[in-house]
Coordinates of C-alpha atoms in Angstrom, one line a residue:
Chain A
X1 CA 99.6 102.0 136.5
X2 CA 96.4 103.5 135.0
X3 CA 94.0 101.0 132.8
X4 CA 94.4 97.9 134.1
X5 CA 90.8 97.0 133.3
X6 CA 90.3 95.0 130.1
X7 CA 89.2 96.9 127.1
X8 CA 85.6 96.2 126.8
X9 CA 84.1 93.9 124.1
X10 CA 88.2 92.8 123.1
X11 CA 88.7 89.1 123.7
X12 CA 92.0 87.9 122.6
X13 CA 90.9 84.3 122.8
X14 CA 88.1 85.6 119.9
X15 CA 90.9 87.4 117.8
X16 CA 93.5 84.1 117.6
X17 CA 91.1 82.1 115.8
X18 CA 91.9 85.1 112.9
X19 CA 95.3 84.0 112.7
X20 CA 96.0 80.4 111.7
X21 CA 99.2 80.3 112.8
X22 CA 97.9 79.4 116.4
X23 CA 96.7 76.3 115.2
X24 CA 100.1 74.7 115.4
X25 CA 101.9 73.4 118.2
X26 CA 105.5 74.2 119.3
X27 CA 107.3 71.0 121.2
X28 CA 103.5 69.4 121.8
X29 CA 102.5 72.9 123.0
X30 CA 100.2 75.7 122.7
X31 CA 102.0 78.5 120.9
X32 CA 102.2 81.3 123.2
X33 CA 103.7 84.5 121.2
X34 CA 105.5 86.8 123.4
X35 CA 107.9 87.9 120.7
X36 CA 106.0 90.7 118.9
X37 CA 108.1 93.6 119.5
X38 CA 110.5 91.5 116.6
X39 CA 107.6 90.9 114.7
X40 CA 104.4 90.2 114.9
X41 CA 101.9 87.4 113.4
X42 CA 99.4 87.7 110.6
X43 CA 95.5 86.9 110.4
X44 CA 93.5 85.1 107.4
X45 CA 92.7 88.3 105.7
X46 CA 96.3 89.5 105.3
X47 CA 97.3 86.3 104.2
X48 CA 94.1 86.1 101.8
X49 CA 94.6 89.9 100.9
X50 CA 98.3 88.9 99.4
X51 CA 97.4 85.7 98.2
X52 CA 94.3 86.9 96.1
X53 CA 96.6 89.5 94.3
X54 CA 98.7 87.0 93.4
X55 CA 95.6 84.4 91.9
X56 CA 94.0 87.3 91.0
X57 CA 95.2 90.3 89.3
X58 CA 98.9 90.0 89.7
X59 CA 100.5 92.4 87.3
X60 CA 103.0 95.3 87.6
X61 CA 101.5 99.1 88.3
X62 CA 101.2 101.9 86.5
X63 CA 102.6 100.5 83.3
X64 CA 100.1 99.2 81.0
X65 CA 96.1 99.8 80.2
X66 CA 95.5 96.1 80.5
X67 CA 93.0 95.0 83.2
X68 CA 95.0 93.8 85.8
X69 CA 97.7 96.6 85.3
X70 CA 94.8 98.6 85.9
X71 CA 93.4 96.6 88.9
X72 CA 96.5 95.9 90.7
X73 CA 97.4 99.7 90.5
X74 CA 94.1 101.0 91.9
X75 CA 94.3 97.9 94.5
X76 CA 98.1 99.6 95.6
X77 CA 96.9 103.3 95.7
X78 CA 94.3 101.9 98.0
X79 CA 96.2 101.1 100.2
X80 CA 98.3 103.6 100.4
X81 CA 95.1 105.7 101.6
X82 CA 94.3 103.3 104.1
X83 CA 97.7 103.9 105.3
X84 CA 97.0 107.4 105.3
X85 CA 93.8 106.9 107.4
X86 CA 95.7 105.2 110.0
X87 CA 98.0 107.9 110.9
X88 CA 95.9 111.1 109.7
X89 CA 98.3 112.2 107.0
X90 CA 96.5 115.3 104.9
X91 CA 96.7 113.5 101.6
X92 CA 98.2 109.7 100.9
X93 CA 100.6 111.1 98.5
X94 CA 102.3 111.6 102.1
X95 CA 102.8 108.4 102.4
X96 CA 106.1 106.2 100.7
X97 CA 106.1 102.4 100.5
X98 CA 109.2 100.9 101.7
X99 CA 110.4 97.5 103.3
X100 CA 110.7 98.5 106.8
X101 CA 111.4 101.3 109.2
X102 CA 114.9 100.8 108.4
X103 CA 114.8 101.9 105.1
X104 CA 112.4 104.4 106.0
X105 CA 115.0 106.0 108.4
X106 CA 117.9 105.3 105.5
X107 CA 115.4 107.1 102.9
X108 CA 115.4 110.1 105.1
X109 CA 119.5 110.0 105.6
X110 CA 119.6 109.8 101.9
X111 CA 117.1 112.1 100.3
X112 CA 117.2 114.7 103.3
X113 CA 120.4 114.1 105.0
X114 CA 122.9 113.8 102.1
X115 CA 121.8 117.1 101.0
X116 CA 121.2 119.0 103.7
X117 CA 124.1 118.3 106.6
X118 CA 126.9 120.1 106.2
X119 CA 130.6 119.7 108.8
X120 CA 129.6 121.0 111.9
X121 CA 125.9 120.5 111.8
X122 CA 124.2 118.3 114.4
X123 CA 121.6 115.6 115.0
X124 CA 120.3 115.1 118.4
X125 CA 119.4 111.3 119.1
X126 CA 118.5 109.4 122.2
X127 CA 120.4 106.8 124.1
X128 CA 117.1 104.0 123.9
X129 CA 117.2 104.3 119.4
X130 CA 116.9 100.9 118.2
X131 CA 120.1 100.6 116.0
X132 CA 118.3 101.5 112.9
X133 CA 117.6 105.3 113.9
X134 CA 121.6 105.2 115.1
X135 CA 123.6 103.8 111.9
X136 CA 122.5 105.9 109.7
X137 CA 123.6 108.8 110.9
X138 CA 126.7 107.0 111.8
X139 CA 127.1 107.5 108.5
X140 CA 126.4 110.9 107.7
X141 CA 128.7 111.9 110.7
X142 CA 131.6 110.0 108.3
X143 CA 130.3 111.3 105.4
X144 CA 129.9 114.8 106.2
X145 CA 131.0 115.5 109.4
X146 CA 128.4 116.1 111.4
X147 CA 128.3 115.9 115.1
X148 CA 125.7 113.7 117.5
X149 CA 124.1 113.7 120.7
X150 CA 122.5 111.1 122.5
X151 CA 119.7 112.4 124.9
X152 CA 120.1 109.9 128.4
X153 CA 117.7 108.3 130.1
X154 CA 116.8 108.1 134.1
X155 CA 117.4 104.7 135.7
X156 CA 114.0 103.7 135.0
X157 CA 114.6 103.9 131.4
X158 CA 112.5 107.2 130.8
X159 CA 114.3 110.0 128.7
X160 CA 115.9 113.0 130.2
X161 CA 113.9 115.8 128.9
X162 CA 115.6 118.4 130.3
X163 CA 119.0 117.3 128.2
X164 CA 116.8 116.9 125.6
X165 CA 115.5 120.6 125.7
X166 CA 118.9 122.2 126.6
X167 CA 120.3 120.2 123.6
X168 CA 117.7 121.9 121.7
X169 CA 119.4 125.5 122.3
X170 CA 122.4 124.7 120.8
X171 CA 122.5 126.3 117.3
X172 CA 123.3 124.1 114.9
X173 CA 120.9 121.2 115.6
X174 CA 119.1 120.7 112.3
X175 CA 117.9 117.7 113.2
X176 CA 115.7 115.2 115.7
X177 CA 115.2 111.6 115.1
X178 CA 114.1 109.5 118.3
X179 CA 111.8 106.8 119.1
X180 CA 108.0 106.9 119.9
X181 CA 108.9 103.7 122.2
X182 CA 111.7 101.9 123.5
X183 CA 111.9 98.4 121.6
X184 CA 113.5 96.9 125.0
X185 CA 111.5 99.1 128.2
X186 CA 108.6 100.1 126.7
X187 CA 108.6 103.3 127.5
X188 CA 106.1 105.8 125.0
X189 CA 108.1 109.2 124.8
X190 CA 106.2 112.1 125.0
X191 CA 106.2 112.9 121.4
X192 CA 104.1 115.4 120.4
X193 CA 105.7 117.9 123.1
X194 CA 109.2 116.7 122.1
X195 CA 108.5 117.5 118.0
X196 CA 106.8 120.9 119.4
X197 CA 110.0 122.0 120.6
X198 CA 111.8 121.0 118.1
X199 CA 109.8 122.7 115.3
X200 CA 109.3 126.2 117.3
X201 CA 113.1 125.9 116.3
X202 CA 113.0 125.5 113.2
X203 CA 114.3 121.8 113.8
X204 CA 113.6 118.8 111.5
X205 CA 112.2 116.0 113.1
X206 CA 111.6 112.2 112.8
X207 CA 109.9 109.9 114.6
X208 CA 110.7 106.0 114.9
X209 CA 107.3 104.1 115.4
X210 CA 108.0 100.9 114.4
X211 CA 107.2 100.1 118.3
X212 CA 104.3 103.0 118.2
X213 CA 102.3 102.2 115.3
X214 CA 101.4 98.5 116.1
X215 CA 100.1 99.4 119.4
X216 CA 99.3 103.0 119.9
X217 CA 97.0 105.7 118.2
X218 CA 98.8 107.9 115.9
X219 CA 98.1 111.2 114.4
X220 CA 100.3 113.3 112.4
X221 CA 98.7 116.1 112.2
X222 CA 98.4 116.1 116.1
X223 CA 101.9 115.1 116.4
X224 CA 103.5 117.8 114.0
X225 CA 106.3 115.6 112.8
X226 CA 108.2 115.9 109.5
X227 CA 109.2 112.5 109.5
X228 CA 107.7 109.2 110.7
X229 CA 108.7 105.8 110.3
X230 CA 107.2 102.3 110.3
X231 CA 107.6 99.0 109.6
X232 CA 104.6 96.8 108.4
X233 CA 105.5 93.4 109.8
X234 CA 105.2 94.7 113.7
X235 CA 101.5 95.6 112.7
X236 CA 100.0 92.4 110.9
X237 CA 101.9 93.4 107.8
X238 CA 103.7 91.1 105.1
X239 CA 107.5 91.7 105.7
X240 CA 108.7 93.7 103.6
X241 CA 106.4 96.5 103.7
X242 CA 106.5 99.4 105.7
X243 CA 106.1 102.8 105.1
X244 CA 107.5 106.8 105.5
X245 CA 105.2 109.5 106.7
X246 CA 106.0 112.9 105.5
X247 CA 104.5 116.6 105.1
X248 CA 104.4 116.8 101.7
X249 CA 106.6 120.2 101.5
X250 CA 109.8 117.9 102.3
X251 CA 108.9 115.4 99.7
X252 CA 108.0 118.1 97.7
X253 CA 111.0 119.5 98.2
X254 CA 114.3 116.7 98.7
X255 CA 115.9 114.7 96.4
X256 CA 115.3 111.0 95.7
X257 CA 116.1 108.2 97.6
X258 CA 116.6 105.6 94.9
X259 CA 116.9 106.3 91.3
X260 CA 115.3 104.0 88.4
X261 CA 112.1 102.9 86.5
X262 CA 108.5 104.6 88.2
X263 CA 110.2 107.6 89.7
X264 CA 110.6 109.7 86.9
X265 CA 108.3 111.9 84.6
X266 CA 110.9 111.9 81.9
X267 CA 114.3 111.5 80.9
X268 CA 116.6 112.3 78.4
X269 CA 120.4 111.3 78.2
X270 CA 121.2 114.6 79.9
X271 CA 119.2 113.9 83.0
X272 CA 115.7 113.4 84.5
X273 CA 112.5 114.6 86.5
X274 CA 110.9 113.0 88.9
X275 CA 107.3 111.2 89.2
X276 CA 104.9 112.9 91.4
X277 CA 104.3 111.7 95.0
X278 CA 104.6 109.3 96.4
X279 CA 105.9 107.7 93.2
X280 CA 109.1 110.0 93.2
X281 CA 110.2 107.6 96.0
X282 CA 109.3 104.3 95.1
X283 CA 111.8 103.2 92.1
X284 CA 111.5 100.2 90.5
X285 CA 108.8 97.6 91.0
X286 CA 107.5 97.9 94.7
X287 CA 106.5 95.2 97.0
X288 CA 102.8 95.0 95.0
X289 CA 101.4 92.3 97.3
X290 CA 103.3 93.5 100.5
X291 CA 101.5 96.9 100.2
X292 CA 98.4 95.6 99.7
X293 CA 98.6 93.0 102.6
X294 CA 99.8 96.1 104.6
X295 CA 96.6 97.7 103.4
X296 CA 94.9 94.5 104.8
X297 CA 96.6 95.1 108.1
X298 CA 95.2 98.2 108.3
X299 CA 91.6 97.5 108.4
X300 CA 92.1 94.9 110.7
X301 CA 93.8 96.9 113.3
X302 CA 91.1 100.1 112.5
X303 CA 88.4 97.5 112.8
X304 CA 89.7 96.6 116.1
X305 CA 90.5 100.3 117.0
X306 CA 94.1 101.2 118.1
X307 CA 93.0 103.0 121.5
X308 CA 91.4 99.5 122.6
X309 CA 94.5 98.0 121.1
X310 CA 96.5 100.4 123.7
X311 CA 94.1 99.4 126.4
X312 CA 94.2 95.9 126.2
X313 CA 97.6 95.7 126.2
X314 CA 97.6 98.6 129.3
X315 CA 95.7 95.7 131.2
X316 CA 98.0 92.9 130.2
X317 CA 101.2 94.5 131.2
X318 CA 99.4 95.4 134.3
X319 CA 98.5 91.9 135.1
X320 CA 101.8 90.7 134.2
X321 CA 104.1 92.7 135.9
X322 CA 102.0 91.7 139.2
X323 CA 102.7 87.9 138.1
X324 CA 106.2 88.5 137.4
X325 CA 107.1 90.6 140.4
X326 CA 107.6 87.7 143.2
X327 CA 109.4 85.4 140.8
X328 CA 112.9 84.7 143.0
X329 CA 115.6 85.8 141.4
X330 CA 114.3 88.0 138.7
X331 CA 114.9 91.5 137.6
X332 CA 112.4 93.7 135.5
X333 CA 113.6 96.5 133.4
X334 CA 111.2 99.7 132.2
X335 CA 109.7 102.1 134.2
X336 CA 107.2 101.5 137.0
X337 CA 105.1 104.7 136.0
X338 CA 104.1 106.5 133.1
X339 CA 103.1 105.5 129.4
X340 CA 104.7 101.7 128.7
X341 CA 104.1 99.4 125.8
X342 CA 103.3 96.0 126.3
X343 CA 106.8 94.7 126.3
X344 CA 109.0 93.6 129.4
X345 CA 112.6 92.7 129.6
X346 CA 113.8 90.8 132.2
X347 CA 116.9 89.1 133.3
X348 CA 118.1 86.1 136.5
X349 CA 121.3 87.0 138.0
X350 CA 122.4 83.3 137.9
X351 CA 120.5 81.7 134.3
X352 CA 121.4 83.3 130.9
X353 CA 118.9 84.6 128.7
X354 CA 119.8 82.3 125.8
X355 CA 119.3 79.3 128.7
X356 CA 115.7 81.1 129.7
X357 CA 114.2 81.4 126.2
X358 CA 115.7 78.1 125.2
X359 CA 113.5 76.5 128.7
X360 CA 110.6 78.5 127.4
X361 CA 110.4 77.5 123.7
X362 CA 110.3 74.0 125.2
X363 CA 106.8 75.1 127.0
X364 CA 105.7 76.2 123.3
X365 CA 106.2 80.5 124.9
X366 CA 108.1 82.6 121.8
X367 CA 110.6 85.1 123.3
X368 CA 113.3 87.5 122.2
X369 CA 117.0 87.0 123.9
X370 CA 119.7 89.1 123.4
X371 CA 120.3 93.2 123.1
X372 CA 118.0 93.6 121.3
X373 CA 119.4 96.3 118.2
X374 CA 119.8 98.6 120.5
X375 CA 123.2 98.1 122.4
X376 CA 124.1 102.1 123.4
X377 CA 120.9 101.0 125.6
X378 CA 122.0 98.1 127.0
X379 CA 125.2 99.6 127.6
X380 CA 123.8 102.8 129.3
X381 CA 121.5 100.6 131.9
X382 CA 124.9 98.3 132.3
X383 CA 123.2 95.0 130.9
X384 CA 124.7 92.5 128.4
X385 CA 121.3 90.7 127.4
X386 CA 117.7 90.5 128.4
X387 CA 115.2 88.4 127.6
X388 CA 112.2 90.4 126.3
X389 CA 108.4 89.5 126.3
X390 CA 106.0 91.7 124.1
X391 CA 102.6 91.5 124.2
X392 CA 100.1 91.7 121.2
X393 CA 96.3 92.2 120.5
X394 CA 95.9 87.9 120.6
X395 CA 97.6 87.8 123.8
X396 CA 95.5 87.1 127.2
X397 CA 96.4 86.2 131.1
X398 CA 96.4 82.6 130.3
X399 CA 99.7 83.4 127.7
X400 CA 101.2 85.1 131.1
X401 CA 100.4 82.4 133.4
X402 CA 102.1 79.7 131.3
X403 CA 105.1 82.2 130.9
X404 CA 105.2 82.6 134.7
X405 CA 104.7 78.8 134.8
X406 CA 107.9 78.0 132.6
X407 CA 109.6 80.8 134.2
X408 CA 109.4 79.0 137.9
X409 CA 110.8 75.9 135.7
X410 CA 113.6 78.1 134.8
X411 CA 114.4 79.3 139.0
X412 CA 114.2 75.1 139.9
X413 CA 116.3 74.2 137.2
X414 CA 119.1 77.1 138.3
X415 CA 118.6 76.4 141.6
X416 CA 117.6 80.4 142.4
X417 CA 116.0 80.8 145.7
Chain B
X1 CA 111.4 65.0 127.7
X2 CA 112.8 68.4 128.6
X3 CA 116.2 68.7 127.9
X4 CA 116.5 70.9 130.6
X5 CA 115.6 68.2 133.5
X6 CA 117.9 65.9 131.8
X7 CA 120.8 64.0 133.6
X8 CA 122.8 65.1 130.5
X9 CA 122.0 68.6 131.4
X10 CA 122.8 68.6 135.2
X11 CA 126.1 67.7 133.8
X12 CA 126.6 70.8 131.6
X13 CA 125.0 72.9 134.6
X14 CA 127.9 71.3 136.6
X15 CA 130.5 72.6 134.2
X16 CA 128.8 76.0 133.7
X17 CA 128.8 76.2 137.9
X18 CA 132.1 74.7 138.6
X19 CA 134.2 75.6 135.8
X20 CA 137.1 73.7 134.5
X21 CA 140.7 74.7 134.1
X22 CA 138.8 78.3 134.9
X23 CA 141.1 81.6 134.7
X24 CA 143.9 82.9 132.5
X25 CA 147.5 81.9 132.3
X26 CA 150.9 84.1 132.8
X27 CA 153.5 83.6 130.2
X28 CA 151.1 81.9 128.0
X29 CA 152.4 81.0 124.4
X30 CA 148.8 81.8 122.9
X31 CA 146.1 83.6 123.9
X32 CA 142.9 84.5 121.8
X33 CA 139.9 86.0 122.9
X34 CA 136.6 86.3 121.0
X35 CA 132.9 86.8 121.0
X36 CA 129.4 85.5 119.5
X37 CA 128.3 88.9 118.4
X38 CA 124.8 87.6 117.9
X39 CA 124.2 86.6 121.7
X40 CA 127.3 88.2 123.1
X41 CA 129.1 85.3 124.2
X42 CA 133.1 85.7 124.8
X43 CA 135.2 83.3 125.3
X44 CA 139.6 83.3 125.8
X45 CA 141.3 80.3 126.0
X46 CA 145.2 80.7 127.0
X47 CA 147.5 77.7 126.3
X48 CA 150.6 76.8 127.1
X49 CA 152.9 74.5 125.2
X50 CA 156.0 72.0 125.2
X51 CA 157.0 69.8 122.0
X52 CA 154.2 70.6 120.2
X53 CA 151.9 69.3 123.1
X54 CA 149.2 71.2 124.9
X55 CA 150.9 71.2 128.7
X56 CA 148.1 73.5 130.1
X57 CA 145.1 75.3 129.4
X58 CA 143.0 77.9 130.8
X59 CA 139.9 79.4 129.7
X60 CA 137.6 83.0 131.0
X61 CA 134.2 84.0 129.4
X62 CA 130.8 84.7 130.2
X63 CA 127.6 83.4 128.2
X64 CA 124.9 80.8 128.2
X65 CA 125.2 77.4 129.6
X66 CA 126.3 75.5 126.3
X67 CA 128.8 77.7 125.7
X68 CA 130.4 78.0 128.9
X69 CA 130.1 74.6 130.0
X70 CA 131.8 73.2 126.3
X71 CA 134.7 75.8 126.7
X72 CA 135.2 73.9 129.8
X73 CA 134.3 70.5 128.2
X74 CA 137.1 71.5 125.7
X75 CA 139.7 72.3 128.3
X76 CA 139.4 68.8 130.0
X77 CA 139.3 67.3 125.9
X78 CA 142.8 68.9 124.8
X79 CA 144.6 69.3 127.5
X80 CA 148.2 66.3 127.0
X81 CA 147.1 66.4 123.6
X82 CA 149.8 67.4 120.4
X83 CA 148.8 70.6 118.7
X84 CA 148.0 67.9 115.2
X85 CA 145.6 65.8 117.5
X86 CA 143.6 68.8 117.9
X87 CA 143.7 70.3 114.5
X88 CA 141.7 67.2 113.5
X89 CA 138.9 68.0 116.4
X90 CA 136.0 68.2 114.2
X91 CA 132.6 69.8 115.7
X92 CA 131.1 66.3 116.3
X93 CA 133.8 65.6 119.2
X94 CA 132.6 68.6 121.0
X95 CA 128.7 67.9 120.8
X96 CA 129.8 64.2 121.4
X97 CA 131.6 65.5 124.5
X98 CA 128.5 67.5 125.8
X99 CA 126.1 64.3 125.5
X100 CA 123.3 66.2 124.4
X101 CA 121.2 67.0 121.5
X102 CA 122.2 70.5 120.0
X103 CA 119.5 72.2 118.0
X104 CA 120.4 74.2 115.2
X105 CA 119.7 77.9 117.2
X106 CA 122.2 77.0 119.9
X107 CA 125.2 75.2 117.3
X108 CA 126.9 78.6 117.4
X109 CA 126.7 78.9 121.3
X110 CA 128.6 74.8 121.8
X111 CA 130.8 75.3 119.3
X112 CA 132.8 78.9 120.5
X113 CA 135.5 77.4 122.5
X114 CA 136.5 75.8 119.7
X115 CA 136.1 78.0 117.1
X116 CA 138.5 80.0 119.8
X117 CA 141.1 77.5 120.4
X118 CA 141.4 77.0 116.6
X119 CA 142.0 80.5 115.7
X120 CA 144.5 81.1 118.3
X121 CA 146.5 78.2 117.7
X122 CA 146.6 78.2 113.8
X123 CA 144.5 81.1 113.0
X124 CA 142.1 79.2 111.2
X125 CA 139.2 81.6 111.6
X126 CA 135.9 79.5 110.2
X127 CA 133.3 77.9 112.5
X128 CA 133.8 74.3 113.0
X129 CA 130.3 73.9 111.2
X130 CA 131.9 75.1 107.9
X131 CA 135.2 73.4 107.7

């Protein structure tokens, strides 16, 4: 693997002292975090960033000329351009406020979907969507009929391509939606050929990044995608927020997602029309605080700069997998080559996951068990469970060594030789 | 202490390793099968009975160590025992049975094989937690 060198000047040891939640212990332990790829922790300005709306100018948006109305609505605009920054959108009325990528994903079934699938028409998918990019269209297909494919993967866990491109030739593909990243290999799909191909067709596309945002530089402009989805809480974020990328011709152009109060220019008792963007999308009172705390995220992660973000965690994989490698007994998942987040899953023939992360929250190490959302996965690569690490920016060697530590606990307590 | 390096432990680690009353059974009056989706756990319990009396019991899964080893636990607890003896099994006889402290996360994973054995036999279909 290329970049196993440390980013320069990025010292995860420097970067925890941001986030207070690594001054508590776990059983009498350090807290070691390995389970980012769930979600991931929040520094002191996030936390201040929601907090101060709340002591400060808490009030609803766009609703009345009193001060804080007035403040807490420029505060949310703002960042909703920050947002924009952070993936190069043209303009933040790009850019919708939601809860997760879920409902990002479910806003584009909805408000695209709904009205333009018809019997017969297809959406091409791939066999390593988190469940989230798969449901939904689950229930299209039983709404309207519309047929699915599932681009495999190799035994490594990368996608097929070439099933992906031949499923492109069939004619009544309207439709893309696949992961920048696998939630359980890692693996970074090649996305801006992939959307390429798609468009020269005349194909929608959306992209799931709630595993590419947090860790990897994104462009929309570069990448060319209609759609892309993200979920706040994986990148420093308050839950509940997250946001939808897209062009502004299709919000321009679709119907609503959710119907009420904000979205709406006028209405009379025979009908309505809508708000202008974003706003056309965001009914009701949004997550005020959330956004801005997403905002707060944001500058953190540009601050830090995402390609050094990428790096670092390049470097740590790098180191771990070498660490990891001569444990007895152990098998790694995700390919050995090739673009890879920072996230390993990883399973003993003889201990079960649940029995492996239980053993390693007693040496204070956080760590995901089970499949992970994404079962047609699991299924396709014939495991059950895994137990998944995933790295962050406050992660360093010393959080892998007392992983590997725990983890030799884990082969003397089962016995594996 | 680690729970893990417990003697306690080594015992469930025994049952997990060396199953009890391990398998399925023919011409079995009951059997039930189900699963954990959260973790993926499944057990099936088969039993067969005579004057409202469990005469034997057999159970198959795969899963953790807490939930295997207290399906086998279980086995060993009802097996001679009359079908209103083990109505009245609350949750607190199986974590009495297993000798160790069960947190809150893993409740779910100790308490299967009972959950199992209750809905085959009267179809009661609540976790022992929420009787």
């Amino acid at each position: 693997m290329q970049e196993t060198r440390p980013a320069v000047g990025f010292d995860p040891r420097v970067l925890r002292a941001d986030f207070p939640i690594f001054q508590r212990e776990v059983h009498g332990r350090r807290l070691v975090y390995l389970d980012n790829a769930a979600t991931s922790q929040r520094p002191q300005a996030v936390i201040d960033a929601v907090r101060q709306f709340y002591e400060c100018f808490n009030a609803n948006i766009h609703r009345a000329v009193h001060t804080l109305s007035h403040e807490a609505t420029v505060a949310y605009e703002e960042a909703h351009k920050k947002v924009a920054r952070f993936v190069g959108a043209r303009s933040w009325r790009e850019i919708v406020f939601v809860r997760n990528a879920t409902e990002a994903m479910n806003l584009v079934a909805y408000a695209w979907g709904l009205w333009n699938l018809r019997e017969g028409d297809e959406v091409v998918l791939t066999i390593m969507e988190h469940h989230s990019n798969i449901v939904p269209w689950h229930f299209l297909r039983k709404l309207r009929g519309i047929c699915l494919h599932f681009v495999d993967v190799d035994d490594q866990g990368r996608l097929r391509l070439d099933q992906y491109y031949e499923l492109l030739e069939r004619p009544r593909v309207r439709l893309v939606a696949f992961t920048m990243a696998s939630n359980v290999l890692g693996t970074v799909n090649p996305v801006q050929e992939m959307v390429r191909a798609a468009r020269e067709r005349g194909i929608v596309t959306l992209v799931d990044a709630a595993q590419g945002a947090p860790h990897l530089p994104i462009d929309v402009q570069a990448l060319g995608c209609d759609f892309l989805a993200v979920s706040g809480h994986k990148m420093l974020g308050p839950t509940g927020s997250g946001f939808l990328y897209a062009r502004e011709e299709m919000l321009q152009t679709m119907e609503p997602f959710l119907y009420g109060g904000d979205m709406i220019s006028r209405v009379t008792t025979e009908g309505a029309e809508w708000n202008e963007l974003p706003w056309k999308y965001e009914a009701g009172t949004p997550h005020i605080a959330g956004g801005i705390g997403l905002g707060a995220a944001v500058d953190y992660l540009m601050n830090l700069g995402m390609d050094r973000v990428y790096a670092h965690e390049r470097h740590l994989l790098a180191y771990a997998l070498e660490r990891l490698r001569p444990i007895p007994g152990i098998r790694l998942y995700g390919p050995e080559e090739g673009p890879r987040l920072g996230v390993i899953s990883f399973t003993f023939e003889k201990a079960h996951p649940h029995d492996v992360a239980h053993i390693l929250d007693e040496h204070g190490v956080a760590v995901r068990s089970g499949h992970h959302c994404a079962q047609p996965l699991m299924h396709r690569l014939g495991m059950d469970n895994t137990v998944r690490a995933s790295f962050y920016i406050y992660n360093d060697e010393e959080d892998v060594d007392v992983l590997v530590e725990a983890l030799y606990k884990v082969v003397r307590i089962f016995k594996i030789r | 202490m680690s729970l893990y390096e417990s003697e306690a432990y080594e015992y469930l680690l025994d049952h997990y390793e060396n199953p009890r009353n391990y398998g399925t059974l023919e011409d079995a009056d009951i059997s039930y099968e189900e699963g954990n989706p959260s973790c993926g756990d499944v057990i099936r319990i088969d039993v067969r009975t005579q004057e409202g009396r469990i005469t034997d019991i057999r159970f198959s899964g795969k899963g953790c160590v807490i939930s295997q080893a207290s399906a086998s636990i279980l086995t060993e607890l009802v097996k001679g025992k009359t079908l209103e003896e083990v109505k009245q099994m609350t949750k607190d006889d199986v974590l009495q049975a297993l000798g160790i402290p069960i947190s809150a996360m893993r409740l779910k994973c100790a308490l299967l094989g009972l959950k199992v054995l209750k809905a085959g036999l009267y179809g009661i279909h609540r976790w022992p937690d929420e009787e």
